[in-house]
XYZ file of C-alpha atoms in Angstrom:
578
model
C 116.997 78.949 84.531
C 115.547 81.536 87.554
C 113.346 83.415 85.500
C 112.914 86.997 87.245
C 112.949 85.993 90.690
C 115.480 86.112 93.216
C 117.183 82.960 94.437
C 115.909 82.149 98.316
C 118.686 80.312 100.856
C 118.380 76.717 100.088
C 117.000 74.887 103.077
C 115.314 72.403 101.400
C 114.336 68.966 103.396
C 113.957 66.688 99.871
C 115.780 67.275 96.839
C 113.049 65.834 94.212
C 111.489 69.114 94.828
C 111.693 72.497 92.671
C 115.022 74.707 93.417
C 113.919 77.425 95.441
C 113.793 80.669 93.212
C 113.737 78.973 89.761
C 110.839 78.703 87.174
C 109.755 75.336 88.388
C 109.542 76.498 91.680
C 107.324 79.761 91.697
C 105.347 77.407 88.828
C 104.590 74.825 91.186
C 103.444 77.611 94.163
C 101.568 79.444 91.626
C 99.638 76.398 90.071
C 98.739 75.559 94.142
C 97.711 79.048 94.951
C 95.309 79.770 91.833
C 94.207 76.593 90.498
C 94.132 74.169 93.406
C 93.202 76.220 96.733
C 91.774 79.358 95.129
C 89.251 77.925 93.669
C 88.101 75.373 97.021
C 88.148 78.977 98.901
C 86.401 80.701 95.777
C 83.733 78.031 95.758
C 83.203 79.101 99.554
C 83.384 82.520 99.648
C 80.559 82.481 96.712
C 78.406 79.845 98.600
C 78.949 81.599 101.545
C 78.180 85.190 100.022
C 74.953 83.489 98.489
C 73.864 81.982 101.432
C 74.721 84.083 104.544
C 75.938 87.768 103.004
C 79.602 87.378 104.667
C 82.527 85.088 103.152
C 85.672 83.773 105.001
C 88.601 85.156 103.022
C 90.463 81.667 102.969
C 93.882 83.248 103.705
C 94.552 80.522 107.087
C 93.034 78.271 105.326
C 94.935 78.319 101.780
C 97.842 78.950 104.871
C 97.210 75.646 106.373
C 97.192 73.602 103.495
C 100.083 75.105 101.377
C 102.489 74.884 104.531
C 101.949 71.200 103.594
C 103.183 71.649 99.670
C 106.298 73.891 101.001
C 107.106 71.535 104.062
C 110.026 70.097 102.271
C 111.345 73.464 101.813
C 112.208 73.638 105.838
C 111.880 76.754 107.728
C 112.176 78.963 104.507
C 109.220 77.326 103.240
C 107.601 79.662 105.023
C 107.755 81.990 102.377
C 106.234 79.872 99.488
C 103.348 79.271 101.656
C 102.697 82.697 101.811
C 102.601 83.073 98.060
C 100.128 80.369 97.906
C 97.951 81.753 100.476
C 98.277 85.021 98.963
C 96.820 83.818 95.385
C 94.445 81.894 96.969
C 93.034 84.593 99.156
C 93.141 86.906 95.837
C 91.100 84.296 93.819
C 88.372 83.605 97.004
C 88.249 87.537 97.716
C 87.217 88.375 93.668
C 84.934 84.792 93.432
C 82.776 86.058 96.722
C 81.648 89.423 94.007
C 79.295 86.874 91.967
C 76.916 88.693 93.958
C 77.303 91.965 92.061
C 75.903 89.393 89.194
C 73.093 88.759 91.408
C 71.819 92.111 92.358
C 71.808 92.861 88.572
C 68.967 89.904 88.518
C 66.835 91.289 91.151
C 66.724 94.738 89.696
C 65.832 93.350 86.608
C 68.926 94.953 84.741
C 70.243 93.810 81.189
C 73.604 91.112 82.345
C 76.500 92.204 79.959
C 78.329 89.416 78.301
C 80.405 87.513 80.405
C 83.726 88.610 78.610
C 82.768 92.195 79.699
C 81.973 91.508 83.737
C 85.578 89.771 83.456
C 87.254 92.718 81.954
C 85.300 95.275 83.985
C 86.027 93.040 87.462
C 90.020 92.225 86.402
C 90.619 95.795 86.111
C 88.748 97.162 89.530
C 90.708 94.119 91.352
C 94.037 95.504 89.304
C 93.739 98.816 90.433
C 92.821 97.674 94.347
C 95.873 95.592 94.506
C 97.336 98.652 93.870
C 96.077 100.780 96.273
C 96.039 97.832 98.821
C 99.849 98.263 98.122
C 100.494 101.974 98.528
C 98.725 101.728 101.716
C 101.001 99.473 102.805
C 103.803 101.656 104.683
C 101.063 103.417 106.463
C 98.861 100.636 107.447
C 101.639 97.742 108.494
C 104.887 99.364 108.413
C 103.844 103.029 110.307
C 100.569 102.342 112.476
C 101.864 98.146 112.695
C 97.973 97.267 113.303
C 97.556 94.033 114.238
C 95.362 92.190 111.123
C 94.459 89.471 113.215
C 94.089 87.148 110.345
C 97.153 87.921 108.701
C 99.105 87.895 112.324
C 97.461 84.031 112.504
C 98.838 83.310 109.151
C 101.987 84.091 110.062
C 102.256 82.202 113.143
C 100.933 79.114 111.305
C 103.576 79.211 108.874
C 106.424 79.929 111.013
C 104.974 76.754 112.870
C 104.308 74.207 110.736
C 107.635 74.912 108.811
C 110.460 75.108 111.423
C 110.584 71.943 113.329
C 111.607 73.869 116.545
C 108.819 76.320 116.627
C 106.382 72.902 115.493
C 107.392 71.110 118.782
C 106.473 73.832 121.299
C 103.393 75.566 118.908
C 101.990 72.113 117.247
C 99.305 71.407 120.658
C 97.479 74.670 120.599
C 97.367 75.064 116.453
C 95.543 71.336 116.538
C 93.427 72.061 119.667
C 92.260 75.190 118.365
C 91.803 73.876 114.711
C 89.984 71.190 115.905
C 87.932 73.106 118.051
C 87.222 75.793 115.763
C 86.567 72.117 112.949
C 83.653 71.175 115.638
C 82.019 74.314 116.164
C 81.715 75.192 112.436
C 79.621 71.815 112.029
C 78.108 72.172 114.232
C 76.512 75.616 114.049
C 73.864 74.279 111.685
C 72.890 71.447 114.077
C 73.189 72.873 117.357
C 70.290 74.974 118.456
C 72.163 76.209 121.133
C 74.867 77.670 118.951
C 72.930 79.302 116.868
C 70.629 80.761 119.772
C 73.874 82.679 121.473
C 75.571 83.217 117.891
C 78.698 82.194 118.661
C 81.341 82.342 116.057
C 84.721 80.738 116.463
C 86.687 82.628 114.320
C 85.581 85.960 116.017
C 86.240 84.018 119.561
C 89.783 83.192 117.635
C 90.376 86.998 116.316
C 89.929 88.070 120.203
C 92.653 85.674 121.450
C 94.701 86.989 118.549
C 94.151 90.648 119.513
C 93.627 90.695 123.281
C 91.660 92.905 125.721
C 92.561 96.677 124.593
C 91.144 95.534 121.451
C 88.171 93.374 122.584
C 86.870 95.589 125.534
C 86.532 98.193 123.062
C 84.599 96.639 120.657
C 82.187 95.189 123.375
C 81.650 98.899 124.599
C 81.021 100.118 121.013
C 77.992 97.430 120.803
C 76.948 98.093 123.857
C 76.346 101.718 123.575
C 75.097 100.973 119.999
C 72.769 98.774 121.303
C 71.641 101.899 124.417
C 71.557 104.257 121.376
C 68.715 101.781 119.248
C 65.266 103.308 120.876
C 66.928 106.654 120.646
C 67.953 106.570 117.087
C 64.033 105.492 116.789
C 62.494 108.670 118.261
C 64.459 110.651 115.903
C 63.843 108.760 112.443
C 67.548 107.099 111.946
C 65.484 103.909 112.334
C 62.202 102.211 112.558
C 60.977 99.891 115.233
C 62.505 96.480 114.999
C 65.391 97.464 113.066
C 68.878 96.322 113.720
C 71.021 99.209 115.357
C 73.597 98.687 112.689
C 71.627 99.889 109.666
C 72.281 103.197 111.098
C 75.619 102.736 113.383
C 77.394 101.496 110.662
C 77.603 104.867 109.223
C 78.338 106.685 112.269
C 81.153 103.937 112.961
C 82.787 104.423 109.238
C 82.868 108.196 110.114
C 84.826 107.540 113.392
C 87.086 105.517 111.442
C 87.662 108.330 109.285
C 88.061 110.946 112.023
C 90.795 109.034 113.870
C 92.688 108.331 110.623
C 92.999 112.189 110.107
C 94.374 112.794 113.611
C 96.990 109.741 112.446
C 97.726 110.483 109.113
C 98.578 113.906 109.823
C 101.196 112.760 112.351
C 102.196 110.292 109.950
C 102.577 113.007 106.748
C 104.426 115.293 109.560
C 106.874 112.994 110.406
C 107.536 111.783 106.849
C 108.120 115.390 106.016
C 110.522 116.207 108.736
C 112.085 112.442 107.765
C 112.867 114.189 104.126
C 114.118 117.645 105.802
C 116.625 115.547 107.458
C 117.272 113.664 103.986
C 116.324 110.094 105.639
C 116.843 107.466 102.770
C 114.344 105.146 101.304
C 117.319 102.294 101.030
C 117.325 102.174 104.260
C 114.544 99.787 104.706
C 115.243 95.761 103.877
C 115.558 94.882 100.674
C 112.094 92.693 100.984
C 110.567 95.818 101.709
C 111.276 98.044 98.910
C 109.047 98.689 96.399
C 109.546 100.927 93.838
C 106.966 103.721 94.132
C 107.186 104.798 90.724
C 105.908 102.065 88.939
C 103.744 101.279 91.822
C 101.865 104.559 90.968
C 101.602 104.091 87.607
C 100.498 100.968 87.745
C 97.566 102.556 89.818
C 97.261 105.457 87.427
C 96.770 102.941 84.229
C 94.303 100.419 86.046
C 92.339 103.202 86.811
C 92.181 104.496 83.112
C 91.389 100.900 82.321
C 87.984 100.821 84.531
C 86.930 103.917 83.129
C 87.554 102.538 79.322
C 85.912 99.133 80.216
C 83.342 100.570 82.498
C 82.220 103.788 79.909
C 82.904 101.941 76.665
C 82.140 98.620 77.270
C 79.448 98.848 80.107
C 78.017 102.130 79.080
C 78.538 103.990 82.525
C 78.614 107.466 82.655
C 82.457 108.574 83.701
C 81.709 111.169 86.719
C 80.384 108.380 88.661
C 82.665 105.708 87.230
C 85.567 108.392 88.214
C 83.847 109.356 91.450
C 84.448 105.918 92.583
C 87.726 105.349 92.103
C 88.412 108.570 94.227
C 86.608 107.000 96.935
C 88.326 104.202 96.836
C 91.624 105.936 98.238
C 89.391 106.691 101.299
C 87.768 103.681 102.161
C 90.646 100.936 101.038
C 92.210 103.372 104.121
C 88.724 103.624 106.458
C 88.536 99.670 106.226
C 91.993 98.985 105.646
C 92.347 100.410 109.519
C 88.675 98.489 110.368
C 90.556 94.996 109.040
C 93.615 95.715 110.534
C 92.195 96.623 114.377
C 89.104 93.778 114.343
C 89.472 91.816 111.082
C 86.304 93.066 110.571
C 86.405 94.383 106.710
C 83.287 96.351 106.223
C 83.384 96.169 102.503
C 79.291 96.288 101.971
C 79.494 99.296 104.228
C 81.636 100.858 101.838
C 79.244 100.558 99.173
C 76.618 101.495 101.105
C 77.797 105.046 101.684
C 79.617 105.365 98.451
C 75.613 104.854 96.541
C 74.705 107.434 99.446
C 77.277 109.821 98.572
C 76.304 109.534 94.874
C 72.923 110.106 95.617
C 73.818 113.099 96.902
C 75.433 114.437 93.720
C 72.786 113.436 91.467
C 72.384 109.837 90.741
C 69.012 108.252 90.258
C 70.022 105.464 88.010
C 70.236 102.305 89.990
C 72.222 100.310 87.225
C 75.254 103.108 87.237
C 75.179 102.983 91.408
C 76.050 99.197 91.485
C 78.714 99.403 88.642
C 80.096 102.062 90.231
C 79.702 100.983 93.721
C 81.032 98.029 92.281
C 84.428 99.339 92.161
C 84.230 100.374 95.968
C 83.270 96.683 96.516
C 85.878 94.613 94.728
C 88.741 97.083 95.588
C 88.432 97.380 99.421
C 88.053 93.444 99.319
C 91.095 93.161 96.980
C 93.276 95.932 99.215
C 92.472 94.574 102.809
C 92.908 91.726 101.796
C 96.391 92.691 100.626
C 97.003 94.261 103.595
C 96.257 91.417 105.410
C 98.667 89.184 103.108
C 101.615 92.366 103.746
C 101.350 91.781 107.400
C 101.850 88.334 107.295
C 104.733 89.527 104.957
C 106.080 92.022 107.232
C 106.679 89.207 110.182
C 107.917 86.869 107.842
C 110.036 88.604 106.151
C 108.963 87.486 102.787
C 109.972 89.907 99.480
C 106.981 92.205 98.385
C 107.941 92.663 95.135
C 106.811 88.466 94.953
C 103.955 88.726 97.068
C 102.619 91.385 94.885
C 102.804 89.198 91.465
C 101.324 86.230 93.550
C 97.913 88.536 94.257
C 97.633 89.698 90.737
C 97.830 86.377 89.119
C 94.896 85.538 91.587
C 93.333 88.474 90.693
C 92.726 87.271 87.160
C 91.390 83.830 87.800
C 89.030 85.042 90.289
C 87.668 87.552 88.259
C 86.719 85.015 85.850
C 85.600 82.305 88.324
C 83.354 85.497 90.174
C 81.212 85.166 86.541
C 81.466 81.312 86.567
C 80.041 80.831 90.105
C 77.537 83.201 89.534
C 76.152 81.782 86.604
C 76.398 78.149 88.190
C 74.598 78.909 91.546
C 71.762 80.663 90.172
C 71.564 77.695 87.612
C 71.275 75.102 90.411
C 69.442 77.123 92.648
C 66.799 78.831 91.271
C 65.443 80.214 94.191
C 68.788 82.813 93.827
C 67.410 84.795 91.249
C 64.269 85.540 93.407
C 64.489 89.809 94.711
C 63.793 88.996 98.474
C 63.433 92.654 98.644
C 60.185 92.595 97.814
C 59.440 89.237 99.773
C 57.176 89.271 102.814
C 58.635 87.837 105.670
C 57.128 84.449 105.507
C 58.810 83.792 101.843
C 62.214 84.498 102.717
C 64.001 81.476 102.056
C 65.246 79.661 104.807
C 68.816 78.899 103.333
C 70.060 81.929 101.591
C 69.684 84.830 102.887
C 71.925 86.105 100.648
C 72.059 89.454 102.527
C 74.980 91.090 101.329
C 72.905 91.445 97.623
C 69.942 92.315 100.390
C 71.750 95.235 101.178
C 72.967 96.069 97.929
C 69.658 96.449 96.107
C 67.651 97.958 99.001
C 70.029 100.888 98.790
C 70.169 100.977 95.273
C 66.304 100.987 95.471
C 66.402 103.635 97.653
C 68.314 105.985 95.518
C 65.002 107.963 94.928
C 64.575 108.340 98.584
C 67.248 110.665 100.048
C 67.977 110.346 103.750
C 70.089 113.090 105.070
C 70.236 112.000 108.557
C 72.612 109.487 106.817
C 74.795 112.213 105.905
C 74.628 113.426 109.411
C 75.675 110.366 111.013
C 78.730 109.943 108.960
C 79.585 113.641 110.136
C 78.929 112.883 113.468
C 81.319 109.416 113.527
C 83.624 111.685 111.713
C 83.477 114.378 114.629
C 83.988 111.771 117.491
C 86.548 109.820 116.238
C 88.847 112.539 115.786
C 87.742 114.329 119.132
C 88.878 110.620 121.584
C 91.664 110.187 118.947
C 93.294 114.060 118.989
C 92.752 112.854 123.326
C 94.557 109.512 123.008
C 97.829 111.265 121.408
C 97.478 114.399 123.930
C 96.989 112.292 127.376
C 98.759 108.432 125.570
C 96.717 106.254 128.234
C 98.454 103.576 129.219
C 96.342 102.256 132.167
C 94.308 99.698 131.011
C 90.576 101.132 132.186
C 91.409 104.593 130.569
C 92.459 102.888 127.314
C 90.282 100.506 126.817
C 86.766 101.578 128.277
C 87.371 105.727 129.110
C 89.144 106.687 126.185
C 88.789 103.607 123.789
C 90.316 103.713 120.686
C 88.147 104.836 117.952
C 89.075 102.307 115.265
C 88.031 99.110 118.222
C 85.132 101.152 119.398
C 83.663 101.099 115.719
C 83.654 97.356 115.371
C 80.469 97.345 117.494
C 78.672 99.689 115.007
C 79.154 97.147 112.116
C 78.096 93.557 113.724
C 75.279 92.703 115.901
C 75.899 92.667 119.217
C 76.851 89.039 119.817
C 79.603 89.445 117.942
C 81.502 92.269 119.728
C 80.732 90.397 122.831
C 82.572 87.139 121.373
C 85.297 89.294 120.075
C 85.736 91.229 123.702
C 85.439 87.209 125.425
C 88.041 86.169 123.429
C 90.046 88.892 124.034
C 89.687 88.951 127.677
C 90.888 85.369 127.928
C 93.753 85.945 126.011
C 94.801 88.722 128.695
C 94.134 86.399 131.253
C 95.771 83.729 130.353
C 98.592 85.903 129.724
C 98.989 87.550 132.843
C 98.418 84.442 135.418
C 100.343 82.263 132.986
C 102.901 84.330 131.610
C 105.182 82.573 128.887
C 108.217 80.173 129.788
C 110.930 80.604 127.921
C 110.980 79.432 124.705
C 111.673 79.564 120.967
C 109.040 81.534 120.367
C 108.721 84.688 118.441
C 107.783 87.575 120.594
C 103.681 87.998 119.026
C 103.378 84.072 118.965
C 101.696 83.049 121.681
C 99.865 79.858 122.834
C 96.622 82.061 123.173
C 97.105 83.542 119.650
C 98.017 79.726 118.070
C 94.954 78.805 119.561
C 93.110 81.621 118.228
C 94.612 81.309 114.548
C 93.524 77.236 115.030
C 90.047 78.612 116.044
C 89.927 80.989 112.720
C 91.172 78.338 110.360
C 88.817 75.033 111.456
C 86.742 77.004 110.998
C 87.697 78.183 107.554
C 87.447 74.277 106.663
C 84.502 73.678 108.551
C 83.011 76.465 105.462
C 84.992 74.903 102.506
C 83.039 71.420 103.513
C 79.898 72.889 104.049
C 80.439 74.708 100.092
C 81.944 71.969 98.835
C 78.437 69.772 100.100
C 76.185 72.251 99.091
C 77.447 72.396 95.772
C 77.525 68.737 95.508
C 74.274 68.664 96.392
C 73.015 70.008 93.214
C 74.893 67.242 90.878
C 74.233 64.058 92.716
């Protein structure tokens, strides 16, 4: 019995194991991906989200480990790891929103019964996969960005499950792993660390993506960081705030204004591709997807928030409705953010989304974080299918699968995003304490938690308008579609005109978002990987032409680090019951 799934060619290593493409097969991935790994990423990404504001999305990790249970499978095991990782990321992606449950706390608002969060979350993450997969042609397929994540994924899998590819890759996956193992345990205990910021897996994400990438982003924090006392004079900010509580917005709008200059090439050539009756059967067979259910299924979930969300939550429906609009822009906006950087702004998107609300009317903080709400869980949910398609889209591996994979994590991590909410804030009190209205010296020490930070200042702001943040979303929006509309004119080649003159807008941005440490450890890592490329170019080899030993490193880098977080969750957690 095969159930509905097409039969895979039978590689396999040991015969006690499942029959690739039967029952017991996609049971045994499944049962991995959602009950085994998603929940040791979900713990993290909550701890994580609860303690720092940011979450590691667990797709190299969940990688790593289910190349282990899909080993036996040989080189086409590849594939079945990448359904695991893909549930896994699904169910760590919806368990880092417990704290939407923990902004409700600080603003003092009425918690609906758990049953309802879980209906209200399932059917926002439904309707994200969605769009996460309509996006799909454009983002991986069309513009073939380079999701540095989901490109390390990849080469991890192809690596640890054809023996050829293990002999010559298996050095700089360990090194890096191990490297990236050390430096995650050691950021809490190393002064030094912590005093230059250094992060391995945006070190790692640099080797993945190289210089033209890196430089960029370096020069985008730099010239954030020029811009602070200036955006001081004029009111954007006060003295002694971060640069990125304005330049976020103005990065967002570049993001935007280069993906009109794109997606206008993009539409024209699809159009003259249907004057010249191009057919859709062309593409692979694991890369069809049939567009008409694909859109209803969109259609339907996002009926289904505005039942749950109107009936059940008691939200008004022009913001409820409002939101889902703006989710087709910003699953796009950060889609391109993830796919350049790996940087997935997804707090930035709720940010401007309560800003934008504002603007029509709202006053009622409750309805601005269930409605921003849905801009939070679906740009998590889509990038990080997006990621999960490009690791597809190099491997090769059927969409149609990879798509059921993410919604069955979609469901258990929309009921584990209530669960860990619930349990954190009942072990550590000190969670349900609004540090928004903390003075300095009472901030705790060990969570931050300043993703909900952000959340409920805005929300608390909603009284306030601020039109210069309107402005510098225009503004973004006005130069990143001025240097892109130059990019396609002149196409710079030469590196100094592409990556410092005439940078592209969607790298530039990344310094906007992150302090500037960050850029610079992106831009290091990607400057070494350019190095080491040119003065040491690659040897002949069975190697795919975007693995690299830089980028195996860089992946390693990402996903000890990845476990260095699950053991630092896992303890925390621990901590609590013994």
């Amino acid at each position: 019995m095969s159930a509905a799934f097409p039969a895979e060619k039978n590689t396999q290593r040991w015969s006690w194991l499942p029959a690739q493409g039967s029952w017991r097969y996609h049971l045994l991935l499944a049962a991995t991906g959602m009950l085994v790994l998603g929940p040791l990423a979900g713990v993290t990404a909550a701890y994580m989200n609860f303690s720092l504001g940011f979450f590691v999305g667990g797709q190299v990790l969940a990688g790593l480990l289910g190349s282990a249970v899909t080993a036996g499978y040989g080189a086409e095991g590849k594939h079945g790891a990448n359904y695991i990782q893909t549930a896994a990321a699904s169910v760590a992606s919806m368990s880092g929103m417990a704290v939407l449950v923990q902004a409700m706390v600080w603003m003092g608002l009425p918690q609906p019964p758990a049953w309802q969060l879980v209906a209200y979350f399932v059917c926002v993450g439904m309707f994200g996969v969605g769009v996460g997969m309509l996006y799909t042609p454009v983002l991986v397929d069309r513009l073939r960005l380079a999701f540095p994540s989901g490109l390390a994924v990849a080469n991890i899998l192809r690596a640890l499950t054809d023996t050829t590819l293990l002999r010559h890759s298996v050095k700089q996956l360990a090194s890096g792993g191990l490297a990236g193992l050390a430096s995650g345990l050691a950021a809490s205990r190393l002064a030094f660390l912590g005093a230059i910021e250094f992060s391995a897996p945006t070190f790692g994400a640099g080797l993945v993506v190289g210089a033209r990438i890196g430089v960029p982003a370096v020069l985008g924090g730099v010239i954030s960081w020029a811009l602070q006392p200036f955006f001081v004079s004029i009111g954007w900010l006060q003295a002694g705030d971060p640069f990125r509580k304005i330049t976020f917005l103005i990065a967002l709008g570049a993001i935007l204004g280069a993906a009109i200059v794109d997606l206008a090439l993009i539409f024209w050539r699809a159009w003259q591709g249907a004057r010249q009756a191009r057919a859709v059967e062309d593409d692979p067979e694991w890369r069809r997807v049939h567009r008409g259910r694909l859109w209803l299924w969109v259609v339907a979930w996002a009926a289904a928030i505005l039942a749950t969300g109107h009936l059940l939550l008691k939200q008004p429906l022009f913001f409820l409705a409002l939101a889902i609009a703006l989710v087709f822009l910003f699953a796009l906006v950060n889609g391109i953010s993830a796919g350049v950087s790996d940087s997935n702004p997804i707090s930035s998107a709720f940010v401007v989304s309560v800003v934008v609300m504002a603007l029509l009317g709202l006053t009622d903080p409750g309805v601005g974080l269930m409605a921003g709400a849905i801009l939070l869980v679906s740009t998590s949910v889509a990038c990080d299918m997006q990621q999960d398609r490009s690791t597809g889209w190099r491997l090769g591996t059927p969409r149609t699968l990879q798509f059921r994979y993410q919604v069955l994590g979609i469901l258990v991590g929309a009921v584990l995003a209530v669960v860990f909410a619930r349990l954190f804030m009942a072990a550590y009190p000190v969670l349900l304490q609004d540090q928004t209205l903390m003075k300095a010296g009472q901030q705790p020490a060990e969570w931050s938690s300043a993703m909900t930070y952000k959340f409920v200042g805005v929300l608390r702001s909603l009284t306030d308008d601020k039109p210069y943040q309107r402005t510098a979303i225009l503004v973004g929006i006005a130069l990143g579609f001025a240097i892109e509309l130059l990019r396609k004119w002149l196409k710079p080649r030469h590196f100094v005109l592409d990556a410092i003159v005439l940078p592209s807008p969607y790298a530039l941005s990344f310094g906007g978002f992150v302090n500037l440490p960050t850029s610079l450890w992106l831009g290091a890592g990607g400057v070494v990987a350019s190095l080491v490329e040119r003065f040491a170019p690659r040897k002949q080899r069975a190697l795919p032409e975007d693995m690299s030993g830089t980028s195996l490193f860089g992946g390693g880098l990402i996903a000890g680090d990845a476990i260095a977080a699950l053991a630092i969750g896992a303890a925390g957690l621990l901590s609590t019951v013994f």
